[in-house]
Amino acid sequence: MKWTIFGLTLMCSIIMNGQNVSFQTISIEPHLGFQNYEHFKRLVLISKDGEAEHIKGFKFEWGFTYKLRVKVTELSPELSDGTKYDFELDKIISKTKVPESTTFNLFIDPHVYYKNSGVDDEDLNKTLKLVNDRTYLYFDHVEIIIPKNLISAFNKIANGKLGKAGEFVYMSNNRIRLVRFK
């Protein structure tokens, strides 16, 4: 009886807020994707069977594929950037480590904001932070290890000269290694 009362209370709350809530099972790729967003650039989740780019309560780790059950709330009205849904983690169904030899592509851009964005503090506009002579932290989320033969080319990106796509392999604990530029 208590569950029925709780269920009715939840349903009334959802109807009164004018929002449609459902649950969906989605898979998440083992790496994040680079996205040109509305006013800035960012890294987002990749799901081939869902629209989730960010999931509340979910801690992503590079090198693992996930199958998740998520609570999907349809936003009413949708956000100005076109976002129609809000995603929240309900349950991790599976988390599987991919082989370290698995490669993936990722675009490396030195700037968070587009040119003429009005950002005066250049440090706020950097996506890459030097950790040591061959390792950079990208978007404060993943460490990129650079092979000696690619460090000169990578430094051009880090110094804000250009952005470039690269091929990477997974290391451990949110670390990836550049294999080559595309």
Tab-separated table of C-alpha atoms in Angstrom:
chain	number	residue	atom	x	y	z
A	1	MET	CA	0.000	0.000	0.000
A	2	LYS	CA	2.857	2.423	0.818
A	3	TRP	CA	4.387	1.892	-2.642
A	4	THR	CA	1.067	2.742	-4.299
A	5	ILE	CA	0.755	5.972	-2.322
A	6	PHE	CA	4.386	6.843	-3.159
A	7	GLY	CA	3.771	6.039	-6.826
A	8	LEU	CA	0.653	8.222	-6.931
A	9	THR	CA	2.491	11.064	-5.190
A	10	LEU	CA	5.343	10.800	-7.688
A	11	MET	CA	2.927	10.683	-10.643
A	12	CYS	CA	1.007	13.735	-9.373
A	13	SER	CA	4.275	15.606	-8.887
A	14	ILE	CA	5.344	14.809	-12.438
A	15	ILE	CA	1.972	15.782	-13.934
A	16	MET	CA	1.796	18.997	-11.905
A	17	ASN	CA	5.242	20.044	-13.101
A	18	GLY	CA	4.181	19.418	-16.699
A	19	GLN	CA	7.142	17.127	-17.290
A	20	ASN	CA	7.180	13.688	-18.852
A	21	VAL	CA	9.536	11.300	-17.021
A	22	SER	CA	10.624	7.887	-18.295
A	23	PHE	CA	13.461	5.413	-17.879
A	24	GLN	CA	15.753	4.348	-20.700
A	25	THR	CA	18.654	1.920	-21.085
A	26	ILE	CA	21.561	3.441	-23.010
A	27	SER	CA	25.137	2.505	-23.792
A	28	ILE	CA	28.070	4.899	-23.363
A	29	GLU	CA	31.255	4.786	-25.456
A	30	PRO	CA	34.663	4.418	-23.695
A	31	HIS	CA	35.785	7.958	-24.577
A	32	LEU	CA	34.270	11.404	-24.617
A	33	GLY	CA	33.701	13.379	-27.782
A	34	PHE	CA	34.698	16.929	-28.639
A	35	GLN	CA	31.741	19.239	-29.210
A	36	ASN	CA	31.414	22.770	-30.533
A	37	TYR	CA	28.695	24.006	-28.202
A	38	GLU	CA	26.651	27.191	-28.195
A	39	HIS	CA	29.308	29.635	-26.915
A	40	PHE	CA	32.203	27.324	-26.085
A	41	LYS	CA	33.732	23.909	-26.710
A	42	ARG	CA	33.518	20.897	-24.394
A	43	LEU	CA	33.850	17.136	-24.008
A	44	VAL	CA	30.597	15.153	-23.880
A	45	LEU	CA	29.406	11.578	-23.470
A	46	ILE	CA	28.864	9.555	-26.642
A	47	SER	CA	25.835	7.284	-26.872
A	48	LYS	CA	24.720	5.651	-30.095
A	49	ASP	CA	21.299	4.780	-28.694
A	50	GLY	CA	20.442	7.918	-26.721
A	51	GLU	CA	20.778	11.695	-26.662
A	52	ALA	CA	22.628	11.904	-23.333
A	53	GLU	CA	25.699	14.139	-23.435
A	54	HIS	CA	25.806	14.569	-19.661
A	55	ILE	CA	24.181	12.395	-16.989
A	56	LYS	CA	23.643	13.716	-13.455
A	57	GLY	CA	25.188	11.415	-10.859
A	58	PHE	CA	27.343	9.493	-13.362
A	59	LYS	CA	31.131	9.426	-12.984
A	60	PHE	CA	32.640	8.583	-16.356
A	61	GLU	CA	35.982	6.755	-16.632
A	62	TRP	CA	37.944	6.625	-19.887
A	63	GLY	CA	38.477	3.143	-21.352
A	64	PHE	CA	35.197	1.620	-20.140
A	65	THR	CA	31.967	1.025	-22.024
A	66	TYR	CA	28.818	1.353	-19.965
A	67	LYS	CA	25.252	0.189	-20.124
A	68	LEU	CA	23.155	2.509	-17.956
A	69	ARG	CA	19.573	2.860	-16.867
A	70	VAL	CA	18.797	6.576	-16.819
A	71	LYS	CA	15.865	8.684	-15.749
A	72	VAL	CA	14.887	10.892	-18.677
A	73	THR	CA	12.948	14.075	-17.975
A	74	GLU	CA	11.481	15.895	-20.945
A	75	LEU	CA	12.054	19.592	-20.391
A	76	SER	CA	9.121	21.898	-20.814
A	77	PRO	CA	9.954	24.289	-22.280
A	78	GLU	CA	13.175	23.090	-23.907
A	79	LEU	CA	16.322	25.120	-23.215
A	80	SER	CA	17.507	27.925	-25.497
A	81	ASP	CA	20.316	25.716	-26.853
A	82	GLY	CA	17.813	23.116	-28.052
A	83	THR	CA	18.229	20.713	-25.111
A	84	LYS	CA	15.004	18.728	-24.781
A	85	TYR	CA	15.902	16.188	-22.084
A	86	ASP	CA	17.594	16.004	-18.705
A	87	PHE	CA	19.349	12.718	-17.848
A	88	GLU	CA	20.030	11.308	-14.378
A	89	LEU	CA	21.719	8.024	-13.494
A	90	ASP	CA	19.370	5.418	-12.070
A	91	LYS	CA	21.648	2.362	-12.226
A	92	ILE	CA	24.872	1.114	-13.823
A	93	ILE	CA	23.894	-2.134	-15.531
A	94	SER	CA	27.407	-2.936	-16.758
A	95	LYS	CA	30.878	-1.408	-16.909
A	96	THR	CA	33.364	-3.160	-19.208
A	97	LYS	CA	37.024	-2.291	-19.737
A	98	VAL	CA	38.034	-2.147	-23.398
A	99	PRO	CA	41.360	-3.640	-24.501
A	100	GLU	CA	44.251	-1.177	-24.132
A	101	SER	CA	45.031	-1.652	-27.819
A	102	THR	CA	41.660	-0.112	-28.767
A	103	THR	CA	42.120	3.162	-30.643
A	104	PHE	CA	39.794	6.139	-30.954
A	105	ASN	CA	39.839	9.598	-32.488
A	106	LEU	CA	39.580	12.843	-30.537
A	107	PHE	CA	39.910	16.451	-31.623
A	108	ILE	CA	42.350	18.523	-29.563
A	109	ASP	CA	41.491	22.212	-29.505
A	110	PRO	CA	43.590	24.676	-27.490
A	111	HIS	CA	40.703	27.050	-26.727
A	112	VAL	CA	37.527	26.693	-24.678
A	113	TYR	CA	35.848	29.751	-26.190
A	114	TYR	CA	35.520	30.853	-29.774
A	115	LYS	CA	37.500	33.818	-31.035
A	116	ASN	CA	36.067	37.176	-30.044
A	117	SER	CA	34.229	35.568	-27.133
A	118	GLY	CA	35.078	38.458	-24.832
A	119	VAL	CA	37.150	36.311	-22.458
A	120	ASP	CA	39.967	38.578	-21.265
A	121	ASP	CA	41.746	36.022	-19.059
A	122	GLU	CA	43.683	33.830	-21.518
A	123	ASP	CA	44.133	31.101	-18.856
A	124	LEU	CA	40.341	30.643	-18.733
A	125	ASN	CA	40.399	30.011	-22.467
A	126	LYS	CA	42.964	27.166	-22.372
A	127	THR	CA	41.895	23.540	-22.631
A	128	LEU	CA	45.406	22.135	-22.094
A	129	LYS	CA	47.406	22.386	-18.875
A	130	LEU	CA	50.978	21.135	-18.722
A	131	VAL	CA	51.436	18.351	-16.139
A	132	ASN	CA	55.034	17.506	-17.078
A	133	ASP	CA	57.197	17.675	-20.211
A	134	ARG	CA	55.118	15.023	-22.063
A	135	THR	CA	51.740	15.052	-20.325
A	136	TYR	CA	48.874	17.538	-20.602
A	137	LEU	CA	45.531	17.702	-18.791
A	138	TYR	CA	42.740	18.256	-21.342
A	139	PHE	CA	39.556	20.090	-20.278
A	140	ASP	CA	40.475	19.262	-16.650
A	141	HIS	CA	39.226	15.749	-17.380
A	142	VAL	CA	41.792	13.473	-19.050
A	143	GLU	CA	45.586	13.346	-19.112
A	144	ILE	CA	47.134	13.040	-22.563
A	145	ILE	CA	50.574	11.422	-22.770
A	146	ILE	CA	52.560	12.631	-25.779
A	147	PRO	CA	55.254	10.432	-27.407
A	148	LYS	CA	58.645	12.114	-27.855
A	149	ASN	CA	58.346	12.133	-31.650
A	150	LEU	CA	55.054	14.107	-31.491
A	151	ILE	CA	55.825	16.588	-28.702
A	152	SER	CA	56.924	19.395	-31.035
A	153	ALA	CA	53.710	19.178	-33.096
A	154	PHE	CA	51.583	18.863	-29.956
A	155	ASN	CA	53.203	21.932	-28.409
A	156	LYS	CA	51.909	23.986	-31.358
A	157	ILE	CA	48.393	22.965	-30.318
A	158	ALA	CA	49.081	23.639	-26.638
A	159	ASN	CA	50.450	27.087	-27.495
A	160	GLY	CA	47.203	27.985	-29.215
A	161	LYS	CA	48.402	27.822	-32.799
A	162	LEU	CA	45.847	25.297	-34.118
A	163	GLY	CA	43.545	22.414	-33.277
A	164	LYS	CA	44.044	18.942	-34.650
A	165	ALA	CA	42.482	15.481	-34.567
A	166	GLY	CA	44.515	12.631	-33.191
A	167	GLU	CA	44.329	8.894	-32.744
A	168	PHE	CA	44.662	7.695	-29.153
A	169	VAL	CA	44.857	4.540	-27.026
A	170	TYR	CA	43.604	4.089	-23.481
A	171	MET	CA	46.060	3.965	-20.611
A	172	SER	CA	44.746	3.821	-17.039
A	173	ASN	CA	42.892	6.060	-14.623
A	174	ASN	CA	41.656	8.659	-17.097
A	175	ARG	CA	44.883	8.724	-19.084
A	176	ILE	CA	45.190	8.364	-22.836
A	177	ARG	CA	48.209	8.306	-25.145
A	178	LEU	CA	48.493	10.033	-28.493
A	179	VAL	CA	49.441	7.558	-31.232
A	180	ARG	CA	49.471	9.907	-34.222
A	181	PHE	CA	47.797	12.949	-35.698
A	182	LYS	CA	45.101	12.512	-38.344
